[in-house]
C-alpha cells in the first residue's frame, strides 16, 4: 500500500530536530524500518515526518569512565554488532537474528527503543543489562532506567518533545555471564518468546544477582522479578534454574495471537527462560 500524504523535513542538527518535534501529528523517522511499514499499512498516519537519519552527533559508541558503553541512538544494529558491545553474550545472540540484512544495516538502536514493539528483541536485552536511556528535549536532558521505560505496546516513558540521544550499557564483568534465547515467528523474525538473561556470581560461585527480561509475552518487554529472586543464592544448577524459570510469567497477562495462544506462549516462556539462564551460566568464568 501507499502511505497517506505527509509533510517531510530533514533536521540538520540535534538542536534543530528538538525544535521541530512535539507538535501534534509529528513523528520522528531515523532508519524507518519500523515506522514505514506501519505507514504503508495506514496503521500510522503522521502529518509530518522529522528525519534525523543524518545526525552524526547521535552516532558512535564510546566507553565511559566507569566502564559502561554509551551507544549513540543513531547507531545501527550492524554497527552495534561490530563494536565492543559484541563482548556481551546476549547481544552476540540477539543481534544477528533481528530482521534481515537491510533492517540490521538501516534500523537504529534508538529507533527500536523508542518504538517499543512488544515483540522486539532489543528492549529485553537493555533491561537485562540494566541500561540507562538518555533523552533530550529543548528544555534539558533526562537519564531514564530501562526498567520502567517500556510502559505498554508502542508506549514508553519518553515525552512527546524528547529524543533518545544515547543508551548506556552495564560494563563488562569477569564474574558475569549472559545469553539471549528466542522462539521466533519464521516469516517476520519477531519473537513469539524472547528471553535475555544476565547472571553474576559471588566468590563462592553462587548467583549473587540475576537480571532476566522477556519480550513477546506481555504487552511490553518486562523484567521477570520472580525469576530473578528465585535464582539469587542458588548454585545455578539445572534444578534451581528450572524452579526459577517456572515463574517467567508471574503477574503477567500473556498475549495470544494467530502465532501462539496464551497457554502455549506461557509454556514457551518457561522453556526459553530456562534455556537463556542455562546458557548465561554456561558462559561464566
Coordinates of C-alpha atoms in Angstrom, one line a residue:
X1 CA 0.0 0.0 0.0
X2 CA 0.9 3.7 -0.3
X3 CA 1.2 5.9 2.9
X4 CA -1.2 8.8 3.4
X5 CA 0.2 12.2 2.4
X6 CA 2.5 13.8 4.8
X7 CA 5.0 16.7 5.1
X8 CA 8.7 16.0 5.4
X9 CA 11.6 17.9 6.9
X10 CA 15.2 16.8 7.4
X11 CA 16.9 18.1 10.6
X12 CA 20.4 19.5 10.1
X13 CA 21.3 19.3 13.7
X14 CA 20.1 17.9 17.0
X15 CA 19.1 21.4 18.2
X16 CA 17.0 21.9 15.0
X17 CA 15.3 18.5 15.5
X18 CA 14.4 19.3 19.1
X19 CA 12.8 22.5 18.0
X20 CA 10.7 20.6 15.4
X21 CA 9.3 17.7 17.4
X22 CA 6.5 17.6 19.9
X23 CA 3.7 19.1 17.7
X24 CA 0.6 17.1 17.3
X25 CA 0.8 14.8 14.2
X26 CA 4.6 14.9 14.1
X27 CA 6.7 11.7 14.1
X28 CA 10.4 11.2 14.1
X29 CA 12.0 8.9 11.5
X30 CA 15.5 7.5 11.7
X31 CA 16.2 4.2 9.9
X32 CA 12.5 3.9 9.2
X33 CA 12.5 0.1 9.5
X34 CA 9.5 0.1 11.9
X35 CA 7.6 3.3 11.0
X36 CA 7.5 3.0 7.2
X37 CA 5.8 -0.4 7.2
X38 CA 3.1 0.9 9.5
X39 CA 2.6 3.9 7.3
X40 CA 2.2 1.7 4.2
X41 CA -0.5 -0.2 6.0
X42 CA -2.1 3.0 7.1
X43 CA -1.7 1.9 10.7
X44 CA 0.3 5.1 11.3
X45 CA -0.7 8.3 9.6
X46 CA 1.6 11.1 10.7
X47 CA 1.0 14.6 9.3
X48 CA 4.7 15.4 9.3
X49 CA 8.0 13.4 9.5
X50 CA 11.1 14.9 11.0
X51 CA 14.1 13.0 9.6
X52 CA 17.1 12.7 12.0
X53 CA 18.8 10.0 9.9
X54 CA 21.9 12.1 9.1
X55 CA 22.6 13.5 12.6
X56 CA 26.2 12.3 13.0
X57 CA 26.2 13.6 16.6
X58 CA 23.9 10.7 17.5
X59 CA 26.1 8.1 16.1
X60 CA 29.0 6.1 17.6
X61 CA 29.9 4.1 20.6
X62 CA 32.2 5.2 23.4
X63 CA 33.5 3.8 26.7
X64 CA 32.6 5.8 29.8
X65 CA 35.0 6.3 32.7
X66 CA 33.1 3.8 34.8
X67 CA 33.5 1.1 32.2
X68 CA 30.0 1.3 30.7
X69 CA 29.4 1.7 27.0
X70 CA 27.5 4.6 25.6
X71 CA 25.7 3.8 22.3
X72 CA 24.5 6.7 20.2
X73 CA 20.8 6.5 19.3
X74 CA 21.5 6.5 15.5
X75 CA 23.9 3.5 15.8
X76 CA 22.6 0.7 13.6
X77 CA 22.2 -2.9 14.7
X78 CA 25.1 -3.9 12.4
X79 CA 27.3 -1.2 13.8
X80 CA 26.5 -2.3 17.3
X81 CA 27.3 -5.9 16.5
X82 CA 30.7 -4.8 15.1
X83 CA 31.6 -2.8 18.2
X84 CA 33.0 -3.6 21.7
X85 CA 29.4 -4.5 22.6
X86 CA 29.9 -7.8 20.9
X87 CA 31.6 -8.9 24.1
X88 CA 28.2 -9.2 25.7
X89 CA 27.0 -12.7 25.1
X90 CA 23.3 -11.8 24.9
X91 CA 24.0 -9.1 22.2
X92 CA 26.0 -11.6 20.2
X93 CA 23.0 -13.9 20.4
X94 CA 20.3 -11.4 19.7
X95 CA 21.6 -9.0 17.0
X96 CA 22.2 -11.4 14.1
X97 CA 18.6 -12.6 14.1
X98 CA 16.9 -9.1 14.2
X99 CA 15.0 -8.6 10.9
X100 CA 17.1 -9.2 7.8
X101 CA 20.3 -7.7 6.4
X102 CA 18.6 -4.5 5.3
X103 CA 16.9 -4.0 8.7
X104 CA 20.2 -4.6 10.5
X105 CA 22.0 -2.1 8.3
X106 CA 19.3 0.6 8.4
X107 CA 17.5 0.1 11.7
X108 CA 18.7 2.1 14.6
X109 CA 19.1 1.3 18.3
X110 CA 17.4 4.4 19.4
X111 CA 14.5 3.9 17.0
X112 CA 13.9 0.4 18.2
X113 CA 13.8 1.5 21.8
X114 CA 11.5 4.5 21.2
X115 CA 9.2 2.3 19.0
X116 CA 8.8 -0.3 21.8
X117 CA 7.3 -3.1 19.7
X118 CA 6.1 -5.7 22.3
X119 CA 7.9 -8.4 20.4
X120 CA 11.2 -6.5 19.7
X121 CA 14.4 -8.2 20.8
X122 CA 16.5 -5.2 21.8
X123 CA 14.4 -3.9 24.8
X124 CA 14.7 -7.1 26.9
X125 CA 18.5 -7.1 26.2
X126 CA 18.6 -3.5 27.6
X127 CA 16.5 -4.5 30.6
X128 CA 18.9 -7.4 31.4
X129 CA 21.9 -5.1 31.0
X130 CA 20.4 -2.5 33.4
X131 CA 20.7 0.1 30.6
X132 CA 20.1 3.8 31.0
X133 CA 18.3 5.7 28.3
X134 CA 19.4 9.3 27.8
X135 CA 16.5 11.6 26.5
X136 CA 16.8 15.2 25.5
X137 CA 14.3 18.0 24.7
X138 CA 14.9 21.7 24.2
X139 CA 14.3 22.1 27.9
X140 CA 17.1 19.7 29.0
X141 CA 18.2 16.1 29.4
X142 CA 16.9 13.2 31.4
X143 CA 18.5 9.8 32.2
X144 CA 15.9 7.1 32.5
X145 CA 16.5 3.5 33.6
X146 CA 15.4 0.9 31.1
X147 CA 13.4 -0.8 33.9
X148 CA 10.2 1.3 33.8
X149 CA 10.8 2.9 30.4
X150 CA 8.7 0.4 28.4
X151 CA 5.2 1.0 29.5
X152 CA 2.9 -0.8 27.1
X153 CA 2.6 -1.7 23.4
X154 CA 4.4 1.1 21.5
X155 CA 4.4 3.2 24.7
X156 CA 7.4 4.4 26.6
X157 CA 8.2 7.0 29.3
X158 CA 9.6 9.3 26.5
X159 CA 7.9 12.6 26.4
X160 CA 6.4 13.9 23.1
X161 CA 9.1 16.6 22.8
X162 CA 12.1 14.3 23.6
X163 CA 14.5 12.3 21.5
X164 CA 16.7 9.5 22.7
X165 CA 20.3 10.6 22.3
X166 CA 22.2 7.6 23.7
X167 CA 21.9 4.3 25.6
X168 CA 24.3 3.4 28.3
X169 CA 25.0 -0.3 28.9
X170 CA 26.2 -2.1 32.0
X171 CA 30.0 -2.5 31.9
X172 CA 31.5 -6.0 31.2
X173 CA 32.4 -8.1 34.3
X174 CA 34.5 -11.1 34.7
X175 CA 32.0 -12.6 37.2
X176 CA 29.0 -12.3 34.8
X177 CA 27.6 -14.4 32.0
X178 CA 24.7 -13.5 29.6
X179 CA 22.6 -15.0 26.9
X180 CA 19.5 -14.5 24.7
X181 CA 17.3 -17.3 23.6
X182 CA 14.1 -16.9 21.5
X183 CA 11.3 -18.7 19.7
X184 CA 10.8 -16.6 16.6
X185 CA 7.9 -16.3 14.1
X186 CA 9.6 -17.5 10.9
X187 CA 8.2 -15.0 8.4
X188 CA 8.7 -11.8 10.4
X189 CA 11.6 -12.8 12.7
X190 CA 9.8 -11.2 15.6
X191 CA 9.9 -13.2 18.9
X192 CA 6.9 -15.2 20.0
X193 CA 9.0 -15.5 23.2
X194 CA 12.4 -13.9 23.7
X195 CA 14.4 -14.1 26.9
X196 CA 17.6 -12.1 27.9
X197 CA 19.5 -13.2 31.0
X198 CA 22.5 -11.9 32.9
X199 CA 23.8 -13.7 35.9
X200 CA 26.6 -12.6 38.3
X201 CA 28.2 -14.9 40.8
X202 CA 29.9 -14.3 44.1
X203 CA 33.3 -15.7 45.4
X204 CA 31.6 -19.0 46.3
X205 CA 30.2 -19.3 42.7
X206 CA 26.7 -18.8 43.9
X207 CA 24.4 -16.5 42.0
X208 CA 24.6 -13.1 43.6
X209 CA 22.5 -11.2 41.0
X210 CA 20.2 -12.2 38.1
X211 CA 18.6 -10.0 35.5
X212 CA 16.0 -11.8 33.4
X213 CA 13.8 -10.0 30.8
X214 CA 11.2 -11.2 28.4
X215 CA 9.7 -9.9 25.1
X216 CA 6.8 -11.1 23.0
X217 CA 4.9 -12.4 26.1
X218 CA 3.2 -9.4 27.6
X219 CA 2.0 -6.0 26.5
X220 CA 5.6 -4.7 26.8
X221 CA 9.0 -6.2 27.5
X222 CA 9.4 -6.8 31.2
X223 CA 11.8 -7.9 33.9
X224 CA 10.8 -11.2 35.4
X225 CA 11.5 -10.2 39.0
X226 CA 10.1 -13.5 40.5
X227 CA 12.6 -15.5 38.3
X228 CA 15.4 -13.3 39.5
X229 CA 14.5 -13.6 43.2
X230 CA 14.3 -17.4 42.9
X231 CA 17.7 -17.6 41.3
X232 CA 19.7 -15.4 43.8
X233 CA 21.5 -17.5 46.4
X234 CA 21.4 -20.7 44.4
X235 CA 24.3 -22.6 42.8
X236 CA 22.8 -22.1 39.3
X237 CA 22.3 -25.8 38.8
X238 CA 19.7 -27.3 36.5
X239 CA 17.1 -27.9 39.2
X240 CA 17.4 -24.4 40.6
X241 CA 17.2 -22.8 37.1
X242 CA 14.1 -24.9 36.2
X243 CA 12.4 -23.9 39.5
X244 CA 13.1 -20.2 38.9
X245 CA 12.1 -20.3 35.2
X246 CA 8.6 -21.6 36.3
X247 CA 7.9 -18.0 37.4
X248 CA 8.5 -16.5 34.0
X249 CA 5.0 -15.1 33.6
X250 CA 4.1 -14.4 37.2
X251 CA 1.8 -11.4 37.3
X252 CA 1.8 -11.0 33.5
X253 CA -1.3 -11.1 31.2
X254 CA 0.1 -13.4 28.5
X255 CA -0.6 -12.4 24.8
X256 CA -2.5 -14.6 22.5
X257 CA -2.5 -14.2 18.7
X258 CA -2.5 -16.2 15.4
X259 CA 1.0 -17.5 16.1
X260 CA 0.6 -18.7 19.7
X261 CA -2.3 -18.8 22.2
X262 CA -1.7 -17.7 25.8
X263 CA -1.2 -21.2 27.1
X264 CA 1.4 -22.1 24.5
X265 CA 3.2 -18.8 24.8
X266 CA 3.3 -19.1 28.6
X267 CA 4.7 -22.6 28.4
X268 CA 7.4 -21.5 25.9
X269 CA 8.2 -18.5 28.2
X270 CA 9.2 -21.1 30.9
X271 CA 11.2 -23.2 28.4
X272 CA 13.1 -20.3 26.9
X273 CA 13.7 -18.6 30.2
X274 CA 15.3 -21.9 31.4
X275 CA 17.4 -22.1 28.2
X276 CA 18.6 -18.5 28.4
X277 CA 19.6 -18.8 32.1
X278 CA 21.4 -22.1 31.4
X279 CA 23.3 -20.5 28.5
X280 CA 24.2 -17.5 30.7
X281 CA 25.5 -19.7 33.5
X282 CA 27.5 -21.7 30.9
X283 CA 29.3 -18.6 29.9
X284 CA 30.6 -17.8 33.5
X285 CA 34.3 -17.7 34.0

